[in-house]
Amino acid sequence: MSTATVPRTSKVPEVTLAFWIIKIAATTVGETGGDAVSMSMNLGYLVGTAIFAAIFIFAVAFQIAAKQFRPFLYWTTIIATTTVGTTLADFADRSLGIGYAGGTALLFTMLLISLFVWYRTLGSISISTVNTPKVEMFYWVTIMFSQTLGTALGDWTADTAGLGYLGGAAIFSALLALIAAAYYRTALSHTLLFWAAFVLTRPLGAVLGDFLDKPVAKGGLALSRYTATAVLLTFIVLCIVCLPQRTAKKAH
């Protein structure tokens, strides 16, 4: 039997409160870190995307090669998807001139295609099945699209819709609360609810990151992107060290 199809121990964490806390922090650092490279360093969105795409590819390769769940490696890969998502979404929205609405529509379509192909190929998009290299590839490609979509959606809500950063954060927090309620009180698919929550944590992180580093005149706190990124990374490390994480339960 091919090593690509031999089931192995899951290398993704169980979805707990700790998972969502770290995920939101990771999506926020993706915004501040991505903007630090593309804007503060004046490298531009295309160069920033190339840098973070290379980091993403290396991180995914190491993640897939690992024999077991390694929290620091997993969350490094997640952060890599958020940073490349930030610069890629900004490139699509601004440099390509398709705007936030166009970028959101394009990326939402790409996400749906990724989930559809994953489901048609393997019969499930549940994270409990992420235990072979083939499934991991679908998992990380889907996550990368979801992070990029979230960036465009967050910018669209805060800027074009005129809700501002705090208004956008309130909207996405409320939507996540509704998903949590549906998870515990309805019979809706937990897999679909997971992916909906996963997507929505990204625009929440995007507007929170913008709130931290954008000018006061635009509704932000005007903090240094480097400082904000360093503080958020420190917080993530402390969470990984202090909050217990188990591997996701295997599918039956």
Coordinates of N, CA and C in Angstrom, one line a residue:
M1 N 0.9 -1.2 0.0 CA 0.0 0.0 0.0 C 0.9 1.2 0.0
S2 N 0.5 2.2 -0.8 CA 1.3 3.5 -0.9 C 1.3 4.2 0.5
T3 N 2.5 4.8 0.8 CA 2.6 5.6 2.0 C 1.7 6.8 2.0
A4 N 1.2 7.2 0.8 CA 0.4 8.4 0.7 C -1.1 8.0 1.2
T5 N -1.4 6.7 1.2 CA -2.7 6.3 1.6 C -2.8 5.6 2.9
V6 N -1.6 5.4 3.6 CA -1.6 4.7 4.9 C -2.1 5.7 5.9
P7 N -3.2 5.4 6.6 CA -3.7 6.3 7.7 C -2.6 6.5 8.8
R8 N -2.4 7.7 9.2 CA -1.5 8.0 10.3 C -2.2 8.7 11.4
T9 N -1.5 9.0 12.5 CA -2.1 9.8 13.5 C -2.4 11.2 13.0
S10 N -3.5 11.7 13.4 CA -3.9 13.0 13.0 C -2.9 14.0 13.5
K11 N -2.6 15.0 12.6 CA -1.6 16.0 12.9 C -2.2 17.4 13.0
V12 N -3.5 17.4 13.2 CA -4.2 18.7 13.4 C -4.8 18.6 14.8
P13 N -4.9 19.8 15.5 CA -5.4 19.8 16.9 C -6.9 19.6 17.0
E14 N -7.4 19.1 18.1 CA -8.8 19.0 18.4 C -9.4 20.4 18.5
V15 N -10.6 20.6 18.0 CA -11.2 21.9 18.0 C -11.8 22.2 19.4
T16 N -11.1 23.0 20.2 CA -11.5 23.4 21.5 C -11.5 24.9 21.6
L17 N -11.8 25.4 22.8 CA -11.7 26.9 23.0 C -10.3 27.4 22.8
A18 N -9.3 26.6 23.2 CA -7.9 27.0 23.0 C -7.6 27.1 21.5
F19 N -8.1 26.2 20.7 CA -7.9 26.2 19.3 C -8.4 27.6 18.7
W20 N -9.6 28.0 19.1 CA -10.2 29.2 18.5 C -9.5 30.5 19.0
I21 N -9.0 30.4 20.3 CA -8.2 31.6 20.8 C -7.0 31.8 20.0
I22 N -6.2 30.7 19.8 CA -5.0 30.8 19.1 C -5.3 31.1 17.6
K23 N -6.3 30.6 17.0 CA -6.7 30.8 15.6 C -6.9 32.3 15.4
I24 N -7.7 32.9 16.3 CA -8.0 34.4 16.1 C -6.7 35.2 16.3
A25 N -5.9 34.8 17.2 CA -4.6 35.6 17.4 C -3.7 35.4 16.2
A26 N -3.7 34.2 15.6 CA -2.9 33.9 14.4 C -3.4 34.7 13.2
T27 N -4.8 34.8 13.1 CA -5.3 35.6 11.9 C -5.0 37.1 12.1
T28 N -5.0 37.5 13.4 CA -4.7 38.9 13.6 C -3.2 39.2 13.3
V29 N -2.3 38.3 13.7 CA -0.9 38.5 13.4 C -0.6 38.4 11.9
G30 N -1.5 37.6 11.2 CA -1.4 37.6 9.8 C -1.6 38.9 9.1
E31 N -2.5 39.7 9.7 CA -2.8 41.0 9.1 C -1.7 42.0 9.4
T32 N -1.2 42.1 10.7 CA -0.2 43.0 11.1 C 1.2 42.6 10.4
G33 N 1.4 41.3 10.4 CA 2.7 40.8 9.8 C 2.7 41.0 8.3
G34 N 1.6 40.7 7.7 CA 1.6 40.9 6.2 C 1.7 42.3 5.8
D35 N 1.0 43.2 6.6 CA 1.1 44.7 6.3 C 2.5 45.2 6.6
A36 N 3.2 44.6 7.6 CA 4.5 45.1 8.0 C 5.5 44.9 6.8
V37 N 5.3 43.7 6.1 CA 6.2 43.4 5.0 C 5.9 44.2 3.7
S38 N 4.6 44.2 3.4 CA 4.2 44.8 2.1 C 4.1 46.3 2.2
M39 N 3.7 46.9 3.4 CA 3.6 48.3 3.5 C 4.7 49.0 4.3
S40 N 5.0 48.5 5.5 CA 6.0 49.2 6.3 C 7.4 49.0 5.7
M41 N 7.7 47.9 5.1 CA 9.0 47.7 4.4 C 8.9 48.1 3.0
N42 N 7.8 48.6 2.5 CA 7.6 49.1 1.1 C 8.0 48.1 0.1
L43 N 7.7 46.8 0.3 CA 8.0 45.8 -0.7 C 6.9 45.5 -1.6
G44 N 5.7 46.0 -1.3 CA 4.5 45.8 -2.2 C 3.9 44.5 -2.0
Y45 N 2.6 44.4 -2.5 CA 1.8 43.2 -2.3 C 2.4 42.0 -3.0
L46 N 2.9 42.2 -4.3 CA 3.3 41.1 -5.1 C 4.6 40.4 -4.5
V47 N 5.5 41.3 -4.1 CA 6.8 40.7 -3.5 C 6.4 40.1 -2.1
G48 N 5.6 40.8 -1.3 CA 5.1 40.2 -0.1 C 4.5 38.9 -0.2
T49 N 3.6 38.8 -1.2 CA 3.0 37.5 -1.5 C 4.0 36.4 -1.8
A50 N 5.0 36.7 -2.7 CA 6.0 35.8 -3.0 C 6.8 35.3 -1.8
I51 N 7.1 36.2 -0.9 CA 7.9 35.8 0.3 C 7.1 34.9 1.2
F52 N 5.8 35.3 1.4 CA 5.0 34.5 2.3 C 4.5 33.2 1.7
A53 N 4.4 33.2 0.3 CA 4.0 31.9 -0.3 C 5.2 30.9 -0.2
A54 N 6.4 31.4 -0.3 CA 7.6 30.5 -0.1 C 7.6 29.9 1.3
I55 N 7.3 30.8 2.3 CA 7.3 30.3 3.7 C 6.2 29.3 3.9
F56 N 5.0 29.6 3.2 CA 3.8 28.7 3.3 C 4.2 27.3 2.7
I57 N 4.8 27.3 1.6 CA 5.1 26.0 0.9 C 6.1 25.2 1.8
F58 N 7.1 25.9 2.3 CA 8.1 25.2 3.2 C 7.4 24.7 4.4
A59 N 6.5 25.5 5.0 CA 5.9 25.1 6.3 C 4.9 23.9 6.0
V60 N 4.2 23.9 4.9 CA 3.3 22.8 4.6 C 4.1 21.5 4.3
A61 N 5.3 21.7 3.7 CA 6.1 20.5 3.4 C 6.6 19.9 4.7
F62 N 7.0 20.7 5.6 CA 7.5 20.2 6.9 C 6.3 19.6 7.7
Q63 N 5.2 20.2 7.6 CA 4.0 19.7 8.3 C 3.6 18.4 7.8
I64 N 3.6 18.2 6.5 CA 3.2 16.9 5.9 C 4.2 15.8 6.2
A65 N 5.5 16.2 6.3 CA 6.6 15.2 6.5 C 6.6 14.8 8.0
A66 N 6.1 15.6 8.9 CA 6.1 15.3 10.3 C 5.3 14.0 10.6
K67 N 5.8 13.2 11.6 CA 5.1 11.9 11.9 C 4.0 12.1 12.9
Q68 N 3.9 13.2 13.5 CA 2.9 13.4 14.6 C 2.5 14.9 14.7
F69 N 1.5 15.1 15.5 CA 1.1 16.5 15.7 C 2.1 17.3 16.5
R70 N 2.6 18.3 15.9 CA 3.6 19.2 16.6 C 3.0 20.6 16.7
P71 N 2.5 21.0 17.8 CA 1.8 22.3 18.0 C 2.5 23.5 17.3
F72 N 3.8 23.7 17.6 CA 4.5 24.9 17.1 C 4.6 24.8 15.5
L73 N 4.8 23.6 15.0 CA 4.8 23.5 13.5 C 3.5 23.8 12.9
Y74 N 2.4 23.2 13.5 CA 1.1 23.4 13.0 C 0.7 24.9 13.0
W75 N 0.9 25.6 14.1 CA 0.5 27.0 14.2 C 1.4 27.9 13.4
T76 N 2.7 27.5 13.2 CA 3.5 28.2 12.3 C 2.9 28.2 10.9
T77 N 2.5 27.0 10.5 CA 1.9 26.8 9.1 C 0.6 27.6 9.0
I78 N -0.2 27.7 10.1 CA -1.4 28.5 10.1 C -1.1 29.9 9.9
I79 N -0.1 30.4 10.7 CA 0.3 31.8 10.5 C 0.8 32.1 9.1
A80 N 1.5 31.1 8.5 CA 2.0 31.3 7.1 C 0.8 31.5 6.2
T81 N -0.3 30.8 6.4 CA -1.5 30.9 5.6 C -2.1 32.3 5.8
T82 N -2.1 32.8 7.0 CA -2.7 34.1 7.2 C -1.9 35.2 6.6
T83 N -0.6 35.1 6.7 CA 0.2 36.2 6.1 C 0.1 36.2 4.6
V84 N 0.2 35.0 4.0 CA 0.1 35.0 2.5 C -1.3 35.3 2.1
G85 N -2.3 35.0 2.9 CA -3.7 35.4 2.6 C -3.8 36.9 2.6
T86 N -3.2 37.6 3.6 CA -3.3 39.0 3.7 C -2.7 39.7 2.4
T87 N -1.5 39.4 2.1 CA -0.9 40.0 0.9 C -1.5 39.6 -0.4
L88 N -1.9 38.4 -0.5 CA -2.6 37.9 -1.7 C -3.9 38.6 -1.9
A89 N -4.7 38.7 -0.9 CA -6.0 39.4 -1.0 C -5.8 40.9 -1.3
D90 N -4.8 41.5 -0.7 CA -4.6 42.9 -1.0 C -4.1 43.1 -2.4
F91 N -3.3 42.2 -2.9 CA -2.9 42.2 -4.3 C -4.1 42.1 -5.2
A92 N -5.0 41.1 -4.9 CA -6.1 40.9 -5.8 C -7.1 42.1 -5.7
D93 N -7.3 42.6 -4.5 CA -8.3 43.7 -4.3 C -7.8 45.0 -4.9
R94 N -6.5 45.3 -4.7 CA -6.0 46.7 -5.0 C -5.1 46.7 -6.2
S95 N -4.2 45.8 -6.3 CA -3.2 45.9 -7.5 C -3.9 45.4 -8.7
L96 N -4.8 44.4 -8.7 CA -5.5 44.0 -9.8 C -6.7 44.8 -10.2
G97 N -7.1 45.7 -9.2 CA -8.2 46.6 -9.4 C -9.6 46.0 -9.5
I98 N -9.8 44.8 -8.9 CA -11.1 44.2 -8.9 C -11.9 44.6 -7.7
G99 N -11.3 45.3 -6.7 CA -12.1 45.8 -5.6 C -12.4 44.7 -4.6
Y100 N -12.9 45.2 -3.4 CA -13.1 44.2 -2.3 C -14.3 43.2 -2.7
A101 N -15.3 43.8 -3.3 CA -16.4 42.9 -3.7 C -16.0 41.8 -4.7
G102 N -15.2 42.3 -5.7 CA -14.7 41.3 -6.7 C -13.8 40.3 -6.1
G103 N -12.9 40.8 -5.3 CA -11.9 39.9 -4.6 C -12.6 38.9 -3.7
T104 N -13.6 39.3 -3.0 CA -14.4 38.4 -2.1 C -15.1 37.4 -2.9
A105 N -15.7 37.8 -4.0 CA -16.5 36.8 -4.8 C -15.6 35.8 -5.4
L106 N -14.4 36.3 -6.0 CA -13.5 35.4 -6.6 C -12.9 34.3 -5.6
L107 N -12.5 34.8 -4.4 CA -11.9 34.0 -3.4 C -13.0 33.0 -2.8
F108 N -14.2 33.5 -2.6 CA -15.3 32.6 -2.1 C -15.5 31.5 -3.1
T109 N -15.5 31.8 -4.4 CA -15.6 30.7 -5.4 C -14.5 29.7 -5.4
M110 N -13.2 30.2 -5.2 CA -12.1 29.3 -5.1 C -12.2 28.4 -3.9
L111 N -12.7 29.0 -2.8 CA -12.8 28.2 -1.6 C -13.9 27.1 -1.8
L112 N -15.0 27.4 -2.4 CA -16.0 26.4 -2.6 C -15.5 25.3 -3.6
I113 N -14.8 25.7 -4.6 CA -14.2 24.7 -5.5 C -13.3 23.8 -4.8
S114 N -12.4 24.4 -3.9 CA -11.5 23.5 -3.1 C -12.2 22.5 -2.2
L115 N -13.3 23.0 -1.5 CA -14.0 22.1 -0.7 C -14.8 21.0 -1.5
F116 N -15.3 21.4 -2.7 CA -16.0 20.5 -3.5 C -15.1 19.4 -4.1
V117 N -13.9 19.8 -4.6 CA -13.0 18.8 -5.1 C -12.5 17.9 -4.0
W118 N -12.2 18.5 -2.8 CA -11.8 17.6 -1.7 C -12.9 16.6 -1.3
Y119 N -14.2 17.0 -1.3 CA -15.2 16.1 -0.9 C -15.5 15.1 -2.0
R120 N -15.4 15.5 -3.3 CA -15.6 14.6 -4.4 C -14.5 13.5 -4.5
T121 N -13.3 14.0 -4.1 CA -12.2 13.1 -4.2 C -12.1 12.1 -3.1
L122 N -12.4 12.5 -1.8 CA -12.1 11.7 -0.7 C -13.4 11.4 0.1
G123 N -14.5 12.0 -0.2 CA -15.8 11.7 0.4 C -16.1 12.4 1.8
S124 N -15.2 13.2 2.2 CA -15.4 13.9 3.5 C -14.5 15.2 3.5
I125 N -14.9 16.2 4.2 CA -14.1 17.4 4.4 C -13.9 17.6 5.9
S126 N -14.2 16.6 6.7 CA -14.0 16.7 8.1 C -12.6 16.7 8.5
I127 N -12.2 17.5 9.5 CA -10.8 17.5 9.9 C -10.4 16.3 10.6
S128 N -11.4 15.5 11.1 CA -11.0 14.2 11.7 C -10.4 13.2 10.7
T129 N -10.5 13.5 9.4 CA -10.0 12.6 8.4 C -8.6 13.0 7.9
V130 N -8.1 14.1 8.5 CA -6.8 14.7 8.1 C -5.7 13.8 8.7
N131 N -5.4 12.7 8.1 CA -4.4 11.8 8.6 C -3.5 11.1 7.5
T132 N -3.6 11.6 6.3 CA -2.7 11.2 5.2 C -2.2 12.4 4.5
P133 N -1.1 12.3 3.8 CA -0.5 13.4 3.0 C -1.5 14.0 2.0
K134 N -2.3 13.1 1.4 CA -3.2 13.6 0.3 C -4.3 14.4 1.0
V135 N -4.8 14.0 2.1 CA -5.9 14.8 2.8 C -5.3 16.1 3.3
E136 N -4.0 16.0 3.8 CA -3.4 17.2 4.3 C -3.2 18.3 3.2
M137 N -2.9 17.8 2.0 CA -2.8 18.8 0.9 C -4.1 19.5 0.6
F138 N -5.2 18.8 0.6 CA -6.5 19.4 0.5 C -6.8 20.4 1.6
Y139 N -6.5 19.9 2.8 CA -6.7 20.7 4.0 C -6.0 22.0 4.0
W140 N -4.7 22.0 3.6 CA -3.9 23.3 3.7 C -4.2 24.2 2.5
V141 N -4.6 23.6 1.3 CA -5.0 24.5 0.2 C -6.3 25.2 0.6
T142 N -7.2 24.4 1.2 CA -8.5 25.0 1.6 C -8.3 26.1 2.6
I143 N -7.5 25.8 3.6 CA -7.2 26.8 4.6 C -6.6 28.1 4.0
M144 N -5.7 27.9 3.0 CA -5.1 29.1 2.4 C -6.1 29.9 1.7
F145 N -7.1 29.3 1.0 CA -8.2 30.0 0.3 C -9.1 30.7 1.4
S146 N -9.4 30.0 2.5 CA -10.2 30.6 3.5 C -9.6 31.8 4.1
Q147 N -8.3 31.7 4.4 CA -7.6 32.9 5.0 C -7.6 34.1 4.0
T148 N -7.4 33.8 2.8 CA -7.3 34.9 1.8 C -8.7 35.5 1.6
L149 N -9.8 34.7 1.6 CA -11.1 35.2 1.5 C -11.4 36.0 2.7
G150 N -11.0 35.6 3.9 CA -11.3 36.3 5.1 C -10.7 37.7 5.1
T151 N -9.5 37.8 4.6 CA -8.9 39.1 4.5 C -9.7 40.1 3.6
A152 N -10.1 39.6 2.5 CA -10.9 40.4 1.5 C -12.2 40.8 2.2
L153 N -12.9 39.8 2.8 CA -14.2 40.1 3.4 C -14.1 41.1 4.6
G154 N -13.0 41.0 5.4 CA -12.8 41.9 6.5 C -12.6 43.3 6.0
D155 N -11.8 43.5 5.0 CA -11.5 44.8 4.4 C -12.8 45.4 3.8
W156 N -13.5 44.5 3.1 CA -14.8 45.0 2.5 C -15.7 45.5 3.5
T157 N -15.9 44.8 4.6 CA -16.8 45.1 5.6 C -16.4 46.4 6.3
A158 N -15.1 46.5 6.7 CA -14.7 47.7 7.4 C -14.6 48.9 6.6
D159 N -14.2 48.8 5.3 CA -13.9 50.0 4.5 C -15.1 50.3 3.6
T160 N -15.5 49.4 2.7 CA -16.5 49.7 1.7 C -17.9 49.8 2.3
A161 N -18.2 48.9 3.3 CA -19.5 48.9 3.9 C -19.6 50.0 5.0
G162 N -18.4 50.6 5.3 CA -18.4 51.8 6.2 C -18.7 51.4 7.7
L163 N -18.5 50.2 8.1 CA -18.7 49.8 9.5 C -17.5 50.1 10.4
G164 N -16.3 50.4 9.8 CA -15.1 50.6 10.6 C -14.6 49.3 11.2
Y165 N -13.5 49.4 11.8 CA -12.8 48.2 12.3 C -13.6 47.6 13.5
L166 N -14.0 48.4 14.4 CA -14.7 47.9 15.6 C -16.1 47.4 15.2
G167 N -16.7 48.1 14.3 CA -18.0 47.7 13.8 C -17.9 46.3 13.1
G168 N -16.9 46.2 12.2 CA -16.6 44.9 11.6 C -16.4 43.8 12.6
A169 N -15.6 44.1 13.6 CA -15.3 43.1 14.6 C -16.5 42.7 15.4
A170 N -17.4 43.6 15.6 CA -18.7 43.3 16.3 C -19.6 42.4 15.4
I171 N -19.6 42.7 14.1 CA -20.4 41.9 13.2 C -19.9 40.4 13.1
F172 N -18.6 40.3 13.0 CA -18.0 38.9 12.8 C -18.1 38.2 14.2
S173 N -17.9 38.9 15.3 CA -18.1 38.2 16.6 C -19.5 37.7 16.8
A174 N -20.5 38.5 16.3 CA -21.9 38.1 16.5 C -22.2 36.9 15.6
L175 N -21.6 36.9 14.4 CA -21.8 35.7 13.5 C -21.2 34.5 14.1
L176 N -20.0 34.6 14.7 CA -19.3 33.5 15.3 C -20.1 33.0 16.5
A177 N -20.7 33.9 17.2 CA -21.6 33.5 18.4 C -22.8 32.7 17.9
L178 N -23.4 33.1 16.7 CA -24.5 32.4 16.2 C -24.1 31.0 15.7
I179 N -22.9 30.9 15.2 CA -22.4 29.5 14.7 C -22.2 28.7 16.0
A180 N -21.6 29.2 17.0 CA -21.5 28.5 18.3 C -22.8 28.0 18.8
A181 N -23.8 28.8 18.8 CA -25.1 28.5 19.2 C -25.7 27.3 18.4
A182 N -25.5 27.4 17.1 CA -26.0 26.4 16.2 C -25.3 25.1 16.4
Y183 N -24.0 25.2 16.8 CA -23.2 23.9 17.0 C -23.8 23.2 18.2
Y184 N -24.2 23.9 19.2 CA -24.7 23.2 20.5 C -26.2 23.0 20.5
R185 N -26.9 23.7 19.7 CA -28.4 23.7 19.9 C -29.2 23.2 18.6
T186 N -28.4 22.9 17.5 CA -29.1 22.5 16.3 C -28.5 21.2 15.8
A187 N -29.1 20.6 14.8 CA -28.6 19.4 14.2 C -27.8 19.7 12.9
L188 N -27.4 20.9 12.7 CA -26.7 21.3 11.5 C -25.3 20.6 11.6
S189 N -24.8 20.3 10.4 CA -23.5 19.6 10.3 C -22.4 20.3 11.0
H190 N -21.8 19.6 11.9 CA -20.6 20.2 12.7 C -19.5 20.5 11.7
T191 N -19.3 19.7 10.7 CA -18.2 19.9 9.7 C -18.4 21.3 9.0
L192 N -19.7 21.5 8.5 CA -20.0 22.7 7.8 C -19.9 23.9 8.8
L193 N -20.3 23.8 10.0 CA -20.2 24.8 11.0 C -18.8 25.2 11.3
F194 N -17.9 24.1 11.4 CA -16.5 24.3 11.6 C -15.9 25.2 10.5
W195 N -16.2 24.9 9.2 CA -15.6 25.6 8.2 C -16.1 27.0 8.1
A196 N -17.4 27.2 8.4 CA -18.0 28.6 8.5 C -17.3 29.4 9.5
A197 N -17.1 28.8 10.7 CA -16.4 29.5 11.8 C -14.9 29.8 11.4
F198 N -14.3 28.8 10.8 CA -12.9 29.0 10.4 C -12.7 30.1 9.4
V199 N -13.6 30.3 8.5 CA -13.6 31.4 7.5 C -13.8 32.7 8.3
L200 N -14.8 32.7 9.2 CA -15.2 34.0 9.8 C -14.2 34.5 10.8
T201 N -13.4 33.6 11.4 CA -12.3 34.1 12.3 C -11.3 34.9 11.6
R202 N -11.1 34.7 10.3 CA -10.1 35.4 9.5 C -10.5 36.9 9.3
P203 N -11.7 37.2 8.9 CA -12.1 38.6 8.8 C -12.1 39.3 10.2
L204 N -12.4 38.5 11.2 CA -12.4 39.1 12.6 C -10.9 39.5 12.9
G205 N -10.0 38.6 12.6 CA -8.6 38.9 12.8 C -8.1 40.1 11.9
A206 N -8.6 40.1 10.7 CA -8.2 41.2 9.8 C -8.6 42.5 10.3
V207 N -9.8 42.7 10.7 CA -10.3 44.0 11.2 C -9.6 44.3 12.6
L208 N -9.4 43.3 13.4 CA -8.6 43.6 14.6 C -7.2 44.0 14.4
G209 N -6.6 43.4 13.4 CA -5.2 43.8 13.0 C -5.2 45.2 12.5
D210 N -6.1 45.5 11.6 CA -6.2 46.9 11.1 C -6.5 47.9 12.2
F211 N -7.3 47.5 13.1 CA -7.6 48.4 14.2 C -6.4 48.8 15.0
L212 N -5.5 47.8 15.2 CA -4.3 48.0 15.9 C -3.3 48.9 15.2
D213 N -3.1 48.7 13.9 CA -2.0 49.4 13.2 C -2.4 50.6 12.2
K214 N -3.7 50.7 12.0 CA -4.1 51.8 11.0 C -4.1 53.1 11.7
P215 N -3.9 54.3 11.0 CA -3.9 55.6 11.6 C -5.1 55.9 12.4
V216 N -5.0 56.8 13.4 CA -6.1 57.2 14.2 C -7.2 57.9 13.4
A217 N -6.8 58.6 12.4 CA -7.7 59.3 11.5 C -8.7 58.3 10.8
K218 N -8.2 57.1 10.6 CA -9.0 56.1 9.9 C -9.7 55.1 10.9
G219 N -9.6 55.4 12.2 CA -10.3 54.6 13.2 C -9.4 53.6 13.9
G220 N -8.1 53.6 13.6 CA -7.2 52.7 14.2 C -6.5 53.3 15.4
L221 N -5.5 52.5 16.0 CA -4.8 52.9 17.1 C -3.4 53.4 16.7
A222 N -3.0 53.2 15.5 CA -1.7 53.6 14.9 C -0.5 53.0 15.7
L223 N -0.6 51.8 16.1 CA 0.5 51.1 16.7 C 1.5 50.6 15.7
S224 N 2.7 50.5 16.1 CA 3.7 49.9 15.1 C 3.3 48.5 14.7
R225 N 3.4 48.3 13.4 CA 3.1 46.9 12.9 C 4.1 45.9 13.5
Y226 N 5.3 46.3 13.6 CA 6.3 45.4 14.1 C 6.0 45.1 15.6
T227 N 5.7 46.1 16.4 CA 5.4 45.9 17.8 C 4.1 45.0 18.0
A228 N 3.1 45.3 17.2 CA 1.9 44.5 17.3 C 2.1 43.1 16.9
T229 N 2.9 42.9 15.9 CA 3.2 41.5 15.4 C 4.0 40.8 16.5
A230 N 5.0 41.4 17.1 CA 5.8 40.8 18.1 C 4.9 40.4 19.4
V231 N 4.0 41.3 19.8 CA 3.2 41.0 20.9 C 2.3 39.9 20.7
L232 N 1.7 39.9 19.5 CA 0.7 38.8 19.1 C 1.5 37.4 19.0
L233 N 2.7 37.4 18.5 CA 3.4 36.2 18.4 C 3.8 35.7 19.8
T234 N 4.1 36.6 20.7 CA 4.4 36.2 22.0 C 3.2 35.6 22.7
F235 N 2.1 36.2 22.5 CA 0.8 35.7 23.0 C 0.5 34.3 22.5
I236 N 0.7 34.1 21.2 CA 0.5 32.7 20.6 C 1.4 31.7 21.2
V237 N 2.7 32.0 21.4 CA 3.6 31.1 22.0 C 3.2 30.7 23.4
L238 N 2.8 31.7 24.2 CA 2.3 31.5 25.5 C 1.1 30.6 25.5
C239 N 0.2 30.8 24.6 CA -1.0 30.0 24.5 C -0.6 28.5 24.2
I240 N 0.3 28.3 23.2 CA 0.7 27.0 22.8 C 1.3 26.3 24.0
V241 N 2.1 27.0 24.8 CA 2.8 26.4 25.9 C 1.9 26.1 27.1
C242 N 0.9 27.0 27.3 CA 0.1 26.9 28.5 C -1.2 26.2 28.3
L243 N -1.8 26.2 27.1 CA -3.1 25.6 26.9 C -2.9 24.3 26.3
P244 N -3.4 23.2 26.9 CA -3.3 21.9 26.4 C -3.9 21.7 25.0
Q245 N -3.3 21.0 24.1 CA -3.8 20.7 22.8 C -3.7 19.2 22.5
R246 N -4.7 18.6 22.1 CA -4.7 17.2 21.7 C -4.9 17.1 20.2
T247 N -4.6 15.9 19.7 CA -4.9 15.7 18.2 C -6.3 15.5 18.0
A248 N -6.8 15.9 16.9 CA -8.2 15.6 16.5 C -8.6 14.2 16.6
K249 N -9.8 13.9 17.0 CA -10.2 12.5 17.1 C -10.4 11.9 15.7
K250 N -10.0 10.6 15.6 CA -10.1 9.9 14.3 C -11.6 9.7 13.9
A251 N -11.8 9.8 12.6 CA -13.2 9.5 12.1 C -13.5 8.0 12.3
H252 N -14.7 7.7 12.6 CA -15.1 6.3 12.7 C -15.9 5.9 11.5

